[in-house]
Coordinates of N, CA and C in Angstrom, one line a residue:
Chain X
Q206 N -78.4 -59.1 -22.1 CA -79.3 -59.1 -23.3 C -78.6 -59.9 -24.5
S207 N -78.9 -61.2 -24.7 CA -78.2 -62.0 -25.6 C -78.9 -61.9 -27.0
A208 N -78.1 -62.0 -28.0 CA -78.7 -61.9 -29.4 C -79.4 -63.2 -29.7
L209 N -80.4 -63.1 -30.5 CA -81.1 -64.2 -31.0 C -80.1 -65.0 -31.9
T210 N -80.3 -66.4 -31.9 CA -79.4 -67.2 -32.7 C -79.9 -67.5 -34.1
Q211 N -79.0 -67.2 -35.0 CA -79.3 -67.5 -36.4 C -78.1 -68.2 -37.0
P212 N -78.3 -69.0 -38.0 CA -77.2 -69.7 -38.7 C -76.3 -68.6 -39.4
A213 N -75.0 -68.7 -39.4 CA -74.1 -67.7 -40.0 C -74.3 -67.6 -41.5
S214 N -74.6 -68.7 -42.1 CA -74.8 -68.7 -43.6 C -75.8 -69.8 -44.0
V215 N -76.4 -69.5 -45.1 CA -77.2 -70.5 -45.8 C -77.0 -70.2 -47.3
S216 N -77.3 -71.2 -48.1 CA -77.2 -71.0 -49.6 C -78.2 -71.8 -50.3
G217 N -78.5 -71.4 -51.5 CA -79.4 -72.1 -52.3 C -79.3 -71.7 -53.8
S218 N -79.8 -72.5 -54.7 CA -79.7 -72.3 -56.1 C -80.9 -71.5 -56.5
P219 N -80.8 -70.7 -57.6 CA -82.0 -70.0 -58.1 C -83.2 -70.9 -58.3
G220 N -84.4 -70.5 -57.9 CA -85.6 -71.2 -58.0 C -85.9 -72.1 -56.7
Q221 N -84.9 -72.4 -56.0 CA -85.1 -73.2 -54.8 C -85.7 -72.4 -53.6
S222 N -86.0 -73.1 -52.5 CA -86.5 -72.4 -51.3 C -85.5 -72.6 -50.2
I223 N -85.3 -71.6 -49.4 CA -84.5 -71.7 -48.2 C -85.2 -71.2 -47.0
T224 N -84.8 -71.7 -45.8 CA -85.4 -71.2 -44.5 C -84.3 -70.8 -43.6
I225 N -84.4 -69.7 -43.0 CA -83.5 -69.2 -42.0 C -84.2 -69.2 -40.6
S226 N -83.6 -69.9 -39.7 CA -84.1 -70.0 -38.3 C -83.6 -68.9 -37.4
C227 N -84.4 -68.6 -36.4 CA -84.0 -67.5 -35.4 C -84.5 -68.0 -34.1
T228 N -83.6 -68.4 -33.3 CA -83.9 -69.0 -32.0 C -83.7 -68.1 -30.8
G229 N -84.7 -67.9 -30.1 CA -84.7 -67.0 -28.9 C -85.0 -67.7 -27.6
T230 N -85.7 -67.1 -26.7 CA -86.1 -67.7 -25.5 C -87.6 -67.4 -25.2
S231 N -88.0 -67.9 -24.0 CA -89.4 -67.6 -23.6 C -89.6 -66.2 -23.2
S232 N -88.5 -65.4 -23.1 CA -88.6 -64.0 -22.7 C -88.7 -63.1 -23.9
D233 N -88.5 -63.6 -25.1 CA -88.6 -62.8 -26.3 C -89.4 -63.4 -27.4
V234 N -88.8 -64.2 -28.3 CA -89.6 -64.8 -29.4 C -90.7 -65.6 -28.9
G235 N -90.5 -66.4 -27.8 CA -91.6 -67.3 -27.3 C -92.8 -66.5 -26.6
S236 N -92.5 -65.3 -26.3 CA -93.6 -64.5 -25.5 C -94.4 -63.5 -26.3
Y237 N -93.8 -63.1 -27.4 CA -94.5 -62.0 -28.2 C -94.5 -62.4 -29.7
D238 N -95.6 -62.0 -30.3 CA -95.7 -62.2 -31.8 C -95.3 -60.9 -32.4
L239 N -94.1 -60.4 -32.0 CA -93.5 -59.2 -32.5 C -92.1 -59.5 -33.1
V240 N -92.0 -60.5 -33.9 CA -90.8 -60.9 -34.6 C -90.8 -60.2 -36.0
S241 N -89.7 -59.6 -36.3 CA -89.6 -59.0 -37.7 C -88.3 -59.4 -38.3
W242 N -88.3 -59.3 -39.6 CA -87.1 -59.7 -40.4 C -86.7 -58.6 -41.3
Y243 N -85.3 -58.5 -41.5 CA -84.8 -57.4 -42.3 C -83.7 -58.0 -43.3
Q244 N -83.7 -57.4 -44.5 CA -82.8 -57.8 -45.5 C -81.8 -56.6 -45.6
Q245 N -80.5 -56.9 -45.7 CA -79.5 -55.9 -45.8 C -78.5 -56.2 -46.8
H246 N -78.4 -55.4 -47.9 CA -77.4 -55.5 -48.9 C -76.2 -54.7 -48.5
P247 N -75.0 -55.1 -48.9 CA -73.7 -54.4 -48.5 C -73.8 -52.9 -48.7
G248 N -73.5 -52.1 -47.7 CA -73.5 -50.7 -47.9 C -74.9 -50.0 -47.9
K249 N -75.9 -50.8 -47.7 CA -77.3 -50.2 -47.7 C -77.9 -50.3 -46.3
A250 N -79.0 -49.6 -46.1 CA -79.7 -49.7 -44.9 C -80.6 -50.9 -44.9
P251 N -80.9 -51.5 -43.7 CA -81.8 -52.6 -43.7 C -83.1 -52.3 -44.3
K252 N -83.7 -53.4 -44.9 CA -85.1 -53.2 -45.5 C -86.0 -54.1 -44.7
F253 N -87.1 -53.6 -44.4 CA -88.2 -54.2 -43.6 C -88.9 -55.2 -44.5
M254 N -88.9 -56.5 -44.1 CA -89.4 -57.6 -44.9 C -90.6 -58.3 -44.3
I255 N -90.6 -58.5 -43.0 CA -91.7 -59.2 -42.3 C -91.9 -58.6 -41.0
Y256 N -93.1 -58.5 -40.5 CA -93.4 -58.0 -39.2 C -94.5 -58.8 -38.5
E257 N -94.6 -58.7 -37.2 CA -95.6 -59.5 -36.5 C -95.6 -61.0 -36.9
V258 N -94.4 -61.5 -37.0 CA -94.1 -62.9 -37.3 C -94.3 -63.3 -38.8
S259 N -95.5 -62.9 -39.3 CA -95.8 -63.4 -40.7 C -96.4 -62.4 -41.6
K260 N -96.5 -61.1 -41.2 CA -97.1 -60.1 -42.0 C -96.1 -59.5 -43.0
R261 N -96.5 -59.3 -44.2 CA -95.6 -58.7 -45.2 C -96.0 -57.3 -45.5
P262 N -95.1 -56.3 -45.4 CA -95.4 -55.0 -45.8 C -95.7 -54.9 -47.3
S263 N -96.5 -53.8 -47.6 CA -96.8 -53.7 -49.0 C -95.5 -53.5 -49.8
G264 N -95.4 -54.1 -51.0 CA -94.2 -53.9 -51.8 C -93.2 -55.1 -51.6
V265 N -93.3 -55.9 -50.6 CA -92.4 -57.0 -50.4 C -93.0 -58.2 -51.1
S266 N -92.2 -58.9 -51.8 CA -92.6 -60.0 -52.6 C -93.2 -61.1 -51.8
N267 N -94.3 -61.8 -52.3 CA -94.9 -62.9 -51.6 C -94.0 -64.1 -51.6
R268 N -92.8 -64.0 -52.1 CA -91.8 -65.2 -52.0 C -91.2 -65.2 -50.6
F269 N -91.5 -64.1 -49.8 CA -90.9 -64.1 -48.5 C -92.1 -64.4 -47.5
S270 N -91.8 -65.3 -46.6 CA -92.9 -65.6 -45.6 C -92.2 -65.9 -44.3
G271 N -93.0 -65.6 -43.2 CA -92.5 -65.8 -41.9 C -93.4 -66.7 -41.0
S272 N -92.8 -67.4 -40.0 CA -93.6 -68.2 -39.1 C -92.9 -68.3 -37.8
K273 N -93.6 -68.9 -36.8 CA -93.0 -69.1 -35.5 C -93.5 -70.3 -34.8
S274 N -92.7 -71.0 -34.1 CA -93.1 -72.1 -33.3 C -92.3 -72.1 -32.0
G275 N -93.0 -71.9 -30.9 CA -92.3 -71.9 -29.6 C -91.3 -70.7 -29.6
N276 N -90.1 -71.0 -29.3 CA -89.0 -69.9 -29.2 C -88.3 -69.7 -30.5
T277 N -88.7 -70.3 -31.6 CA -88.0 -70.2 -32.8 C -88.9 -69.6 -33.9
A278 N -88.4 -68.6 -34.6 CA -89.0 -68.0 -35.7 C -88.3 -68.4 -37.0
S279 N -88.9 -68.3 -38.1 CA -88.3 -68.7 -39.4 C -88.7 -67.8 -40.5
L280 N -87.8 -67.5 -41.4 CA -88.0 -66.8 -42.6 C -87.8 -67.8 -43.8
T281 N -88.8 -67.9 -44.6 CA -88.7 -68.7 -45.8 C -88.7 -67.9 -47.1
I282 N -87.7 -68.1 -47.9 CA -87.7 -67.4 -49.2 C -87.9 -68.5 -50.3
S283 N -88.9 -68.4 -51.1 CA -89.2 -69.4 -52.1 C -88.8 -68.8 -53.5
G284 N -88.5 -69.6 -54.5 CA -88.1 -69.2 -55.8 C -86.9 -68.2 -55.7
L285 N -85.9 -68.7 -55.1 CA -84.7 -67.8 -54.9 C -84.3 -67.1 -56.2
Q286 N -83.9 -65.8 -56.0 CA -83.4 -65.0 -57.1 C -82.1 -64.5 -56.7
A287 N -81.3 -64.1 -57.7 CA -79.9 -63.6 -57.5 C -80.0 -62.4 -56.5
E288 N -81.0 -61.5 -56.7 CA -81.1 -60.3 -55.9 C -81.4 -60.6 -54.4
D289 N -81.8 -61.8 -54.1 CA -82.1 -62.2 -52.7 C -80.8 -62.3 -51.9
E290 N -79.6 -62.4 -52.6 CA -78.3 -62.6 -51.9 C -78.1 -61.3 -51.0
A291 N -78.0 -61.5 -49.7 CA -77.9 -60.4 -48.8 C -77.8 -61.0 -47.4
D292 N -77.6 -60.1 -46.4 CA -77.7 -60.5 -45.0 C -79.1 -60.4 -44.5
Y293 N -79.5 -61.3 -43.7 CA -80.9 -61.3 -43.1 C -80.8 -61.3 -41.6
Y294 N -81.6 -60.4 -41.0 CA -81.6 -60.3 -39.5 C -83.0 -60.5 -39.0
C295 N -83.1 -61.3 -37.9 CA -84.4 -61.4 -37.2 C -84.3 -60.4 -36.0
C296 N -85.5 -60.1 -35.5 CA -85.6 -59.1 -34.4 C -86.8 -59.5 -33.6
S297 N -86.8 -59.3 -32.3 CA -87.9 -59.6 -31.5 C -88.0 -58.6 -30.4
Y298 N -89.3 -58.2 -30.0 CA -89.5 -57.5 -28.8 C -89.2 -58.4 -27.7
A299 N -88.6 -57.9 -26.6 CA -88.2 -58.7 -25.5 C -88.7 -58.2 -24.1
G300 N -89.8 -57.5 -24.1 CA -90.4 -57.0 -22.9 C -89.8 -55.7 -22.4
S301 N -90.3 -55.1 -21.4 CA -90.0 -53.8 -21.0 C -88.6 -53.6 -20.3
S302 N -87.9 -54.7 -20.1 CA -86.6 -54.6 -19.5 C -85.5 -54.5 -20.6
S303 N -85.6 -55.4 -21.6 CA -84.6 -55.4 -22.7 C -85.1 -54.8 -24.0
F304 N -86.4 -54.7 -24.1 CA -87.1 -54.1 -25.3 C -86.9 -54.8 -26.6
V305 N -85.7 -54.7 -27.2 CA -85.5 -55.2 -28.5 C -84.2 -56.0 -28.6
V306 N -84.2 -57.2 -29.3 CA -83.0 -58.0 -29.5 C -83.0 -58.4 -30.9
F307 N -81.8 -58.3 -31.6 CA -81.6 -58.7 -32.9 C -80.9 -60.1 -33.0
G308 N -81.0 -60.8 -34.0 CA -80.2 -62.0 -34.3 C -78.8 -61.5 -34.8
G309 N -77.9 -62.5 -34.8 CA -76.6 -62.2 -35.3 C -76.4 -62.0 -36.8
G310 N -77.5 -62.4 -37.5 CA -77.5 -62.2 -39.0 C -77.1 -63.5 -39.7
T311 N -77.7 -63.7 -40.9 CA -77.4 -64.8 -41.7 C -77.1 -64.3 -43.1
K312 N -75.9 -64.8 -43.6 CA -75.6 -64.4 -45.0 C -76.1 -65.4 -46.0
L313 N -77.0 -65.0 -46.9 CA -77.6 -65.8 -47.9 C -76.8 -65.7 -49.2
T314 N -76.4 -66.9 -49.6 CA -75.7 -66.9 -50.9 C -76.5 -67.6 -51.9
V315 N -76.7 -67.0 -53.1 CA -77.5 -67.7 -54.2 C -76.4 -68.2 -55.1
L316 N -76.4 -69.5 -55.2 CA -75.3 -70.2 -56.0 C -75.4 -70.0 -57.5
Chain N
Q100 N -92.6 -38.2 -49.4 CA -92.7 -39.6 -48.8 C -92.0 -39.6 -47.5
V101 N -92.4 -40.7 -46.7 CA -91.8 -40.8 -45.4 C -90.3 -41.1 -45.5
Q102 N -89.5 -40.3 -44.8 CA -88.0 -40.6 -44.9 C -87.3 -40.0 -43.7
L103 N -86.2 -40.6 -43.4 CA -85.3 -40.2 -42.4 C -83.9 -39.9 -43.1
V104 N -83.4 -38.7 -42.9 CA -82.1 -38.3 -43.5 C -81.1 -38.0 -42.4
Q105 N -80.0 -38.7 -42.4 CA -79.0 -38.6 -41.3 C -77.8 -37.7 -41.7
S106 N -77.1 -37.3 -40.7 CA -75.9 -36.4 -41.0 C -74.8 -37.3 -41.5
G107 N -73.7 -36.6 -41.9 CA -72.6 -37.3 -42.6 C -71.6 -38.0 -41.7
A108 N -70.7 -38.7 -42.4 CA -69.7 -39.5 -41.7 C -68.9 -38.7 -40.7
E109 N -68.4 -39.3 -39.6 CA -67.6 -38.7 -38.6 C -66.3 -39.5 -38.3
V110 N -65.2 -38.9 -38.1 CA -64.0 -39.5 -37.6 C -63.7 -38.9 -36.2
K111 N -63.5 -39.7 -35.2 CA -63.3 -39.2 -33.9 C -62.1 -39.9 -33.2
K112 N -61.5 -39.3 -32.3 CA -60.4 -39.9 -31.5 C -61.0 -40.6 -30.3
P113 N -60.4 -41.6 -29.8 CA -60.9 -42.2 -28.6 C -61.0 -41.2 -27.4
G114 N -62.2 -41.4 -26.7 CA -62.5 -40.4 -25.6 C -63.3 -39.2 -26.0
A115 N -63.4 -39.0 -27.3 CA -64.2 -37.9 -27.8 C -65.7 -38.3 -27.8
S116 N -66.5 -37.3 -28.2 CA -68.0 -37.5 -28.4 C -68.4 -37.3 -29.8
V117 N -69.5 -37.9 -30.2 CA -70.1 -37.7 -31.5 C -71.6 -37.5 -31.3
K118 N -72.2 -36.6 -32.2 CA -73.6 -36.4 -32.2 C -74.1 -36.6 -33.6
V119 N -75.0 -37.5 -33.8 CA -75.6 -37.9 -35.1 C -77.0 -37.4 -35.2
S120 N -77.3 -36.7 -36.3 CA -78.7 -36.2 -36.4 C -79.5 -37.0 -37.4
C121 N -80.8 -36.9 -37.3 CA -81.8 -37.7 -38.1 C -83.0 -36.9 -38.3
K122 N -83.1 -36.4 -39.6 CA -84.2 -35.4 -39.9 C -85.4 -36.3 -40.5
A123 N -86.5 -36.2 -39.9 CA -87.7 -36.9 -40.3 C -88.6 -36.0 -41.1
S124 N -89.3 -36.6 -42.1 CA -90.2 -35.9 -43.0 C -91.3 -36.9 -43.5
G125 N -92.4 -36.3 -43.9 CA -93.5 -37.2 -44.5 C -94.4 -37.8 -43.6
Y126 N -94.3 -37.6 -42.3 CA -95.2 -38.1 -41.3 C -95.3 -37.2 -40.1
T127 N -96.2 -37.5 -39.2 CA -96.4 -36.7 -38.0 C -95.3 -37.1 -37.0
F128 N -94.3 -36.3 -36.8 CA -93.1 -36.7 -36.1 C -93.4 -37.2 -34.7
T129 N -94.3 -36.5 -34.0 CA -94.6 -36.8 -32.6 C -95.5 -38.0 -32.4
N130 N -95.9 -38.6 -33.5 CA -96.8 -39.8 -33.3 C -95.9 -41.1 -33.1
Y131 N -94.6 -41.1 -33.4 CA -93.8 -42.3 -33.3 C -92.5 -42.0 -32.7
G132 N -91.9 -43.1 -32.1 CA -90.6 -43.0 -31.5 C -89.5 -43.1 -32.6
I133 N -88.3 -42.7 -32.2 CA -87.1 -42.9 -33.0 C -86.2 -43.9 -32.3
N134 N -85.8 -45.0 -33.0 CA -84.9 -45.9 -32.5 C -83.5 -45.7 -33.1
W135 N -82.5 -46.1 -32.4 CA -81.1 -46.1 -33.0 C -80.5 -47.5 -33.0
V136 N -80.0 -47.9 -34.1 CA -79.4 -49.2 -34.3 C -78.0 -49.1 -34.9
R137 N -77.1 -49.9 -34.5 CA -75.8 -49.7 -35.1 C -75.3 -51.1 -35.6
L138 N -74.4 -51.0 -36.6 CA -73.8 -52.2 -37.3 C -72.3 -52.0 -37.3
A139 N -71.6 -52.7 -36.4 CA -70.2 -52.7 -36.3 C -69.6 -53.6 -37.4
P140 N -68.3 -53.4 -37.8 CA -67.7 -54.2 -38.8 C -67.7 -55.7 -38.3
G141 N -68.2 -56.6 -39.2 CA -68.1 -58.0 -38.8 C -69.1 -58.4 -37.8
Q142 N -70.0 -57.5 -37.4 CA -71.0 -57.8 -36.3 C -72.4 -57.8 -36.9
G143 N -73.4 -58.1 -36.0 CA -74.7 -58.0 -36.4 C -75.3 -56.6 -36.0
L144 N -76.6 -56.4 -36.3 CA -77.3 -55.2 -35.9 C -77.4 -55.2 -34.4
E145 N -77.3 -54.1 -33.8 CA -77.5 -53.9 -32.3 C -78.4 -52.7 -32.1
W146 N -79.5 -53.0 -31.4 CA -80.4 -51.9 -31.0 C -79.8 -51.2 -29.8
M147 N -79.8 -49.9 -29.9 CA -79.1 -49.1 -28.9 C -80.1 -48.5 -27.9
G148 N -81.3 -48.1 -28.4 CA -82.3 -47.5 -27.6 C -83.3 -46.8 -28.4
W149 N -84.2 -46.1 -27.6 CA -85.4 -45.5 -28.2 C -85.8 -44.2 -27.5
I150 N -86.3 -43.3 -28.3 CA -86.8 -42.1 -27.7 C -88.2 -41.8 -28.2
S151 N -89.1 -41.4 -27.3 CA -90.5 -41.0 -27.8 C -90.4 -39.6 -28.3
A152 N -90.8 -39.4 -29.5 CA -90.8 -38.0 -30.1 C -92.0 -37.2 -29.5
Y153 N -92.9 -37.9 -28.8 CA -94.0 -37.3 -28.2 C -93.7 -36.6 -26.9
N154 N -93.0 -37.3 -26.0 CA -92.7 -36.7 -24.7 C -91.2 -36.8 -24.2
G155 N -90.4 -37.4 -25.1 CA -89.0 -37.4 -24.8 C -88.5 -38.6 -23.9
D156 N -89.5 -39.5 -23.5 CA -89.1 -40.6 -22.8 C -88.0 -41.4 -23.5
T157 N -87.1 -42.0 -22.8 CA -86.0 -42.8 -23.4 C -85.8 -44.1 -22.7
N158 N -85.3 -45.1 -23.5 CA -84.8 -46.3 -23.0 C -83.5 -46.7 -23.7
Y159 N -82.5 -47.0 -23.0 CA -81.2 -47.3 -23.6 C -80.8 -48.7 -23.2
I160 N -80.0 -49.4 -24.0 CA -79.5 -50.7 -23.6 C -78.5 -50.5 -22.4
Q161 N -78.4 -51.5 -21.6 CA -77.6 -51.4 -20.4 C -76.1 -51.0 -20.7
K162 N -75.6 -51.7 -21.7 CA -74.1 -51.5 -22.0 C -73.8 -50.1 -22.4
L163 N -74.7 -49.3 -22.8 CA -74.5 -47.9 -23.2 C -74.9 -46.9 -22.1
H164 N -75.5 -47.3 -21.1 CA -76.0 -46.4 -20.0 C -74.8 -45.5 -19.5
G165 N -75.1 -44.2 -19.5 CA -74.1 -43.3 -19.0 C -73.3 -42.7 -20.2
R166 N -73.3 -43.3 -21.3 CA -72.5 -42.8 -22.5 C -73.3 -42.3 -23.6
V167 N -74.6 -42.7 -23.6 CA -75.5 -42.3 -24.8 C -76.6 -41.4 -24.3
T168 N -77.0 -40.4 -25.1 CA -78.1 -39.6 -24.9 C -78.9 -39.4 -26.2
M169 N -80.2 -39.7 -26.2 CA -81.0 -39.5 -27.3 C -82.0 -38.3 -27.1
T170 N -82.1 -37.4 -28.0 CA -83.0 -36.3 -27.9 C -83.7 -36.1 -29.1
T171 N -84.8 -35.2 -29.1 CA -85.5 -34.8 -30.3 C -85.7 -33.3 -30.2
D172 N -85.9 -32.7 -31.4 CA -86.3 -31.3 -31.5 C -87.6 -31.3 -32.4
T173 N -88.7 -31.2 -31.7 CA -90.0 -31.3 -32.5 C -90.1 -30.1 -33.4
S174 N -89.5 -29.0 -33.2 CA -89.7 -27.8 -34.1 C -89.0 -28.1 -35.4
T175 N -88.0 -28.9 -35.4 CA -87.3 -29.2 -36.7 C -87.5 -30.7 -37.1
T176 N -88.3 -31.4 -36.4 CA -88.5 -32.9 -36.6 C -87.2 -33.6 -36.8
T177 N -86.3 -33.4 -35.8 CA -85.0 -34.0 -35.9 C -84.7 -34.7 -34.6
A178 N -84.2 -35.9 -34.7 CA -83.7 -36.7 -33.6 C -82.2 -36.7 -33.6
Y179 N -81.6 -36.8 -32.4 CA -80.2 -36.8 -32.2 C -79.8 -37.9 -31.3
M180 N -78.6 -38.5 -31.6 CA -78.0 -39.5 -30.7 C -76.6 -39.0 -30.5
E181 N -76.2 -38.8 -29.2 CA -74.9 -38.4 -28.8 C -74.3 -39.6 -28.0
L182 N -73.1 -40.0 -28.4 CA -72.3 -41.0 -27.8 C -71.0 -40.5 -27.3
R183 N -70.7 -40.6 -26.0 CA -69.5 -40.0 -25.4 C -68.5 -41.0 -25.0
S184 N -67.3 -40.6 -24.7 CA -66.2 -41.5 -24.3 C -66.0 -42.6 -25.3
L185 N -65.9 -42.2 -26.6 CA -65.8 -43.1 -27.7 C -64.6 -44.1 -27.5
R186 N -64.9 -45.3 -27.9 CA -63.9 -46.3 -27.9 C -63.8 -46.9 -29.3
S187 N -62.7 -47.6 -29.6 CA -62.6 -48.2 -31.0 C -63.7 -49.1 -31.3
D188 N -64.3 -49.8 -30.3 CA -65.4 -50.7 -30.7 C -66.7 -50.0 -30.8
D189 N -66.7 -48.7 -30.8 CA -67.9 -47.9 -31.2 C -67.9 -47.6 -32.7
T190 N -66.8 -48.0 -33.4 CA -66.7 -47.8 -34.8 C -67.8 -48.6 -35.4
A191 N -68.7 -48.0 -36.2 CA -69.9 -48.6 -36.7 C -70.7 -47.7 -37.6
V192 N -71.6 -48.3 -38.3 CA -72.6 -47.4 -39.0 C -73.8 -47.3 -38.1
Y193 N -74.2 -46.1 -37.8 CA -75.4 -45.8 -36.9 C -76.6 -45.4 -37.8
Y194 N -77.7 -46.1 -37.5 CA -79.0 -45.9 -38.2 C -80.0 -45.4 -37.2
C195 N -80.8 -44.4 -37.7 CA -82.1 -44.1 -37.0 C -83.2 -44.8 -37.7
T196 N -84.2 -45.2 -37.0 CA -85.3 -46.0 -37.6 C -86.6 -45.7 -36.8
T197 N -87.7 -45.8 -37.5 CA -89.0 -45.6 -36.8 C -89.9 -46.7 -37.1
T198 N -91.1 -46.7 -36.4 CA -92.0 -47.8 -36.4 C -93.4 -47.3 -36.8
V199 N -93.6 -46.9 -38.0 CA -94.9 -46.4 -38.4 C -95.9 -47.5 -38.6
T200 N -95.5 -48.7 -39.1 CA -96.4 -49.7 -39.4 C -96.9 -50.5 -38.2
S201 N -96.0 -50.8 -37.3 CA -96.4 -51.6 -36.2 C -95.4 -51.4 -35.0
H202 N -95.8 -51.6 -33.8 CA -94.9 -51.5 -32.7 C -93.7 -52.4 -32.9
W203 N -92.5 -51.9 -32.6 CA -91.3 -52.6 -32.6 C -91.0 -53.4 -33.9
A204 N -91.5 -52.8 -35.0 CA -91.2 -53.2 -36.4 C -90.6 -52.0 -37.1
F205 N -89.3 -52.1 -37.5 CA -88.6 -50.9 -38.0 C -88.8 -50.8 -39.5
D206 N -89.8 -50.0 -39.9 CA -90.1 -49.9 -41.3 C -89.4 -48.8 -42.0
I207 N -89.1 -47.7 -41.4 CA -88.4 -46.6 -42.1 C -87.0 -46.5 -41.5
W208 N -86.0 -46.4 -42.3 CA -84.6 -46.3 -41.9 C -83.9 -45.1 -42.5
G209 N -83.0 -44.5 -41.8 CA -82.1 -43.5 -42.3 C -81.1 -44.2 -43.2
Q210 N -80.3 -43.4 -43.9 CA -79.3 -44.0 -44.8 C -78.1 -44.5 -44.0
G211 N -77.9 -44.2 -42.8 CA -76.8 -44.6 -42.0 C -75.7 -43.5 -41.9
T212 N -75.0 -43.5 -40.8 CA -73.9 -42.6 -40.6 C -72.7 -43.4 -40.1
M213 N -71.6 -43.3 -40.8 CA -70.4 -44.1 -40.4 C -69.7 -43.2 -39.4
V214 N -69.4 -43.8 -38.2 CA -68.6 -43.2 -37.2 C -67.4 -44.1 -37.0
T215 N -66.2 -43.5 -37.3 CA -64.9 -44.2 -37.1 C -64.2 -43.6 -35.9
V216 N -63.8 -44.5 -35.0 CA -63.1 -44.0 -33.8 C -61.6 -44.6 -34.0
S217 N -60.7 -43.6 -34.1 CA -59.3 -44.0 -34.4 C -58.4 -43.0 -33.9
S218 N -57.3 -43.4 -33.3 CA -56.3 -42.5 -32.9 C -55.3 -42.0 -34.0

């Protein structure tokens, strides 16, 4: 059960947009529209940001958006703010043998 | 409100066992499963497995088979995760989480339980 592949780090200036990629396989990301994204600040529990590839839970800013193409999912954050600085993890359902796989995480730095 | 509240931090010696609890409130406990996810120092999130709070069915990741047991007590709406034969690389923050909004989308999280394995 291999982790989904994310860049280790990304950075951007306040007001800019950034995109975090999440590459899986045809057994997980490519097969199911069950990709979710989580934000985690140091010492805190993960926060649910995106589900089913592109749906936003209530209370999550519309600056956060998700998409998918083939085996790669993406999280885009527009209008970067200082409080967006955190670790971000993607996650995908991977079928009834592996069930769930997470990405390795991406550290977002707001310059 | 919907919440999961976990037990406190634990320090264990290699070879020992640990049992972490996760008390659910604010929703119908038996309608949703409880998943366990851990975050080891310098690592990413790792899904450990899932238990149905409805009938107790479980699924664990292969690497933990034989060392982990997940249970629930519907009378107290509490889930438990026991990990045996602890090793230093089991040192991590352990989270319980559930999926009220959508299948396999972890919307509610416990606050986390730090488990340190050290001699």
